[in-house]
GROMACS .gro file of C-alpha atoms in nm:
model
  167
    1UNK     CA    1   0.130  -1.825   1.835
    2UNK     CA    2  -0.089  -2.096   1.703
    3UNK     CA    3   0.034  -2.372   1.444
    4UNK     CA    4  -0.153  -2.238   1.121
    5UNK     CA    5  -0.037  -1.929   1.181
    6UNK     CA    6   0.344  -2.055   1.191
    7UNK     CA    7   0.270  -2.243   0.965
    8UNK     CA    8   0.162  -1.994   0.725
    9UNK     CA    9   0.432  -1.792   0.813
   10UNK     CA   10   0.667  -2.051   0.673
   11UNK     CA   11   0.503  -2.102   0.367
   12UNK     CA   12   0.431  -1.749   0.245
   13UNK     CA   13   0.762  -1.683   0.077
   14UNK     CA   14   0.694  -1.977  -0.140
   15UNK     CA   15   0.346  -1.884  -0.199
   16UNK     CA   16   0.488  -1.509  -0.257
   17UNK     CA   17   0.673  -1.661  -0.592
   18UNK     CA   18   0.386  -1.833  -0.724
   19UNK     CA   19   0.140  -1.653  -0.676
   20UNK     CA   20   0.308  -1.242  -0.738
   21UNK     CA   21  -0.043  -1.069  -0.739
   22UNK     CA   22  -0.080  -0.814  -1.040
   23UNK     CA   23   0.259  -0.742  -1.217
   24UNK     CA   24   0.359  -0.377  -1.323
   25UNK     CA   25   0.169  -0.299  -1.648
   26UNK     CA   26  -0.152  -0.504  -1.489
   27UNK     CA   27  -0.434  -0.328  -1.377
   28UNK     CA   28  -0.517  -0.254  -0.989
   29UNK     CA   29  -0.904  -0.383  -0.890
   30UNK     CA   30  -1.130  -0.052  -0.830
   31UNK     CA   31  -1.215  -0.080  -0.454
   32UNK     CA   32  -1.404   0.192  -0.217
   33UNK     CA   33  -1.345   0.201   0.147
   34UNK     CA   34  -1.402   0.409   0.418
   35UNK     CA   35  -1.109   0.617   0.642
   36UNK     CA   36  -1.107   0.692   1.011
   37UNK     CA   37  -1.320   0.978   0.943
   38UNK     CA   38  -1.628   0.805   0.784
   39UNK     CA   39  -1.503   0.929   0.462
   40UNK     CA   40  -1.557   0.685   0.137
   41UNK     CA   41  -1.217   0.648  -0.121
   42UNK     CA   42  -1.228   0.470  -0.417
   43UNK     CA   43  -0.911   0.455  -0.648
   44UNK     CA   44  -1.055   0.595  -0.951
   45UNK     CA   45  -1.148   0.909  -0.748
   46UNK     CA   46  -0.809   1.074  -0.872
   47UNK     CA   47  -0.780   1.316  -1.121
   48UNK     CA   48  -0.663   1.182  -1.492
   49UNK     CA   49  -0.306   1.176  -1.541
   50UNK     CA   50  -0.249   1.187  -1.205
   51UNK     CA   51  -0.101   0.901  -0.967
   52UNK     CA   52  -0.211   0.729  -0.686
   53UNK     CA   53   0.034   0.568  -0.414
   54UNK     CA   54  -0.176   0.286  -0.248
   55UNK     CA   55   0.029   0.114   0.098
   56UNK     CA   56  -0.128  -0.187   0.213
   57UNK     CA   57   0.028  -0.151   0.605
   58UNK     CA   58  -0.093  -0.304   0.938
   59UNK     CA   59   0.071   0.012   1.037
   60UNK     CA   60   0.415  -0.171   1.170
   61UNK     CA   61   0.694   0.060   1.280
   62UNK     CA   62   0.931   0.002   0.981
   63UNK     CA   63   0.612   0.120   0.785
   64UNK     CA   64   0.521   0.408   0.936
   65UNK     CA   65   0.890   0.531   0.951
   66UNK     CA   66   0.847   0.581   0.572
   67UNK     CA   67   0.541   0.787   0.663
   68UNK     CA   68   0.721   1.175   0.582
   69UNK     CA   69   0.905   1.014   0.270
   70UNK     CA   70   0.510   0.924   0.140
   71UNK     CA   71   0.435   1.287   0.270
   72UNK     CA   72   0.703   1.444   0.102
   73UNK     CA   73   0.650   1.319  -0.236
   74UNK     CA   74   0.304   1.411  -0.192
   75UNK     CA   75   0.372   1.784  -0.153
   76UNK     CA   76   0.675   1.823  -0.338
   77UNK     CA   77   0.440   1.646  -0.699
   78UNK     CA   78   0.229   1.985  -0.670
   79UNK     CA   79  -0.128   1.760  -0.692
   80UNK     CA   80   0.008   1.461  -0.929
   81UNK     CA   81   0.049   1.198  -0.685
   82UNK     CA   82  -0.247   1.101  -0.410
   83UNK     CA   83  -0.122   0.900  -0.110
   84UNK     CA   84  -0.387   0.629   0.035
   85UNK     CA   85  -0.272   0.390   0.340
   86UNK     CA   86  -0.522   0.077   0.378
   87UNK     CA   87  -0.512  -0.038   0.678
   88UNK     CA   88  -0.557  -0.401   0.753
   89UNK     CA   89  -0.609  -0.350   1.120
   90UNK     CA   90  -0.929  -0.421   1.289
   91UNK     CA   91  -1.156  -0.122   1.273
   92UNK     CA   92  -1.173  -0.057   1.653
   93UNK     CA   93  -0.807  -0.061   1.643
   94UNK     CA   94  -0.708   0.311   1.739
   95UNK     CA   95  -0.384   0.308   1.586
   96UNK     CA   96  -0.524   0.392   1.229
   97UNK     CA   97  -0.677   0.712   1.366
   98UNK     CA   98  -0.378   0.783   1.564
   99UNK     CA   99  -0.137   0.787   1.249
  100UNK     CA  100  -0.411   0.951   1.026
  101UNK     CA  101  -0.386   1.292   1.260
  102UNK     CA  102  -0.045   1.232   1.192
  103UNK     CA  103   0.070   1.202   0.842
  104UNK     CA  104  -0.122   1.408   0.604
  105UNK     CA  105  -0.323   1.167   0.400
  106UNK     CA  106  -0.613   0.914   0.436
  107UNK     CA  107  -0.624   0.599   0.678
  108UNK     CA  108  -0.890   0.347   0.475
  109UNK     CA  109  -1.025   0.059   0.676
  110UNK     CA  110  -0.960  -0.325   0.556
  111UNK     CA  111  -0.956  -0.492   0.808
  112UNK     CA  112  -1.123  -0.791   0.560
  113UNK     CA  113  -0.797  -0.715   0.346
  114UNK     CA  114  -1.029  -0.695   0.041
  115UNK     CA  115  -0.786  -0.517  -0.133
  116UNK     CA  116  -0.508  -0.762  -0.067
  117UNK     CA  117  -0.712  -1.026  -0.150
  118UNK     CA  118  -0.841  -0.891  -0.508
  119UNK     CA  119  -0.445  -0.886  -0.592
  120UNK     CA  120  -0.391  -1.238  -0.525
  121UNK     CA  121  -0.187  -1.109  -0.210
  122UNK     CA  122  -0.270  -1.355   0.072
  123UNK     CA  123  -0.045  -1.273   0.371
  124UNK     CA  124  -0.001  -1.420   0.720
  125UNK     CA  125  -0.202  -1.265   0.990
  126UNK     CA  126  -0.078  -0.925   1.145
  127UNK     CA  127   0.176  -0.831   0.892
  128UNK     CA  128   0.201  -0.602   0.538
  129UNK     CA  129   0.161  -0.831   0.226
  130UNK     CA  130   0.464  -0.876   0.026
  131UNK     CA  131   0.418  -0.588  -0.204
  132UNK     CA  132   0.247  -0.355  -0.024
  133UNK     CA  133   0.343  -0.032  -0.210
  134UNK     CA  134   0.194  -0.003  -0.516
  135UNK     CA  135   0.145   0.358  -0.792
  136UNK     CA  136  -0.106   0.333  -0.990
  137UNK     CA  137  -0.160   0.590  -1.352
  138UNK     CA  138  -0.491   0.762  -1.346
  139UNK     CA  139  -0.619   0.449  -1.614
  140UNK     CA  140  -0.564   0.185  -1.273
  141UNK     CA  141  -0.228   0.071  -1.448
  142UNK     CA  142  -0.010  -0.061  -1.226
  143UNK     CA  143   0.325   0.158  -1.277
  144UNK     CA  144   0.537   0.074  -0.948
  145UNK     CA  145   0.546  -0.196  -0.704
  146UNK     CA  146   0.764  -0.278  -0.394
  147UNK     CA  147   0.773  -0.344  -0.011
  148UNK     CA  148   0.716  -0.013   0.157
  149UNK     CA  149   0.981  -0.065   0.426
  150UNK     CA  150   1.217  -0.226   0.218
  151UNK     CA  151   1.274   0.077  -0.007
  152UNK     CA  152   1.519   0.344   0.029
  153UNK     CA  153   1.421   0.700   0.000
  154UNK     CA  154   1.659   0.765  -0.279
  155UNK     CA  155   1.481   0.479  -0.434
  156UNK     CA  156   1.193   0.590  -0.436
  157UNK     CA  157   1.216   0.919  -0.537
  158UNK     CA  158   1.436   0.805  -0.864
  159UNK     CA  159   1.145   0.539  -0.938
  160UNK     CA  160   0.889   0.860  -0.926
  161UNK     CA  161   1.102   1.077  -1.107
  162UNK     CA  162   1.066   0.804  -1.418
  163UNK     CA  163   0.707   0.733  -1.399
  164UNK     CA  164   0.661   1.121  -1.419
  165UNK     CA  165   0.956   1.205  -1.681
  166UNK     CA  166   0.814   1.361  -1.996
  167UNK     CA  167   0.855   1.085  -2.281
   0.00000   0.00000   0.00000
């Protein structure tokens, strides 16, 4: 591992606190990308009052474990919430084709980490940013944000059952 990169490493917890990308209530940059299939995504695409769950991955193990909890929630919301993975990966990688046969909703290509970048979420190469779960309202409102892996199912479903409780 080269010395920048450890080096980064090191210093991206204290860059994480200063610099905490778009908070909850902030809205999430409009992107379009392209997944494994050639297909283009944008995150306005959704339909209004819907949700959109947007995971920023390199497609780690702990990450992917969380794949049928993402899956679930998608089917159980009956059309309300829209699951997107960007991966970060290079785009001959064939891991984010592999998973995208696998788990029910699209694999977009990053491998710039665009999206990342637009939120202010600089990351060392090869891992997930910080935050790299965030639900987004139908207006690009930032509603939900956490650490994909570092969420509990139980967690997760009680932060979806609030965003979607009638007021």
């Amino acid at each position: 591992m080269s010395a920048s990169i450890r080096l980064w490493r090191l210093l991206w917890p204290l860059r994480a606190l200063f610099h905490p990308g778009t908070e909850l209530g902030g809205c999430f940059p409009d992107f379009t990308l392209r997944d494994t299939a050639g297909k283009e995504h944008s995150l306005y695409q959704g339909k209004p009052g819907a949700y959109t769950a947007l995971w920023l991955t390199n497609l780690c193990s702990d990450c992917r474990a969380k794949i049928p909890l993402l899956g679930e929630l998608q089917r159980e919301s009956a059309g309300l919430l829209r699951v997107l993975a960007v991966s970060i990966l290079a785009v001959d990688d064939p891991l984010p084709g592999q998973v995208a046969r696998e788990c029910g909703f699209p694999i977009l290509l990053d491998p710039d980490d665009v999206v990342a970048l637009r939120l202010g979420q600089q990351h060392p190469p090869g891992t997930c940013p910080l935050r790299n779960l965030y639900i987004v309202d139908g207006a690009g409102t930032i509603r939900f944000k956490h650490h994909l892996s570092a969420l509990r199912p139980e967690e997760f479903r009680s932060a979806w059952r609030k965003l979607t409780a009638a007021p």
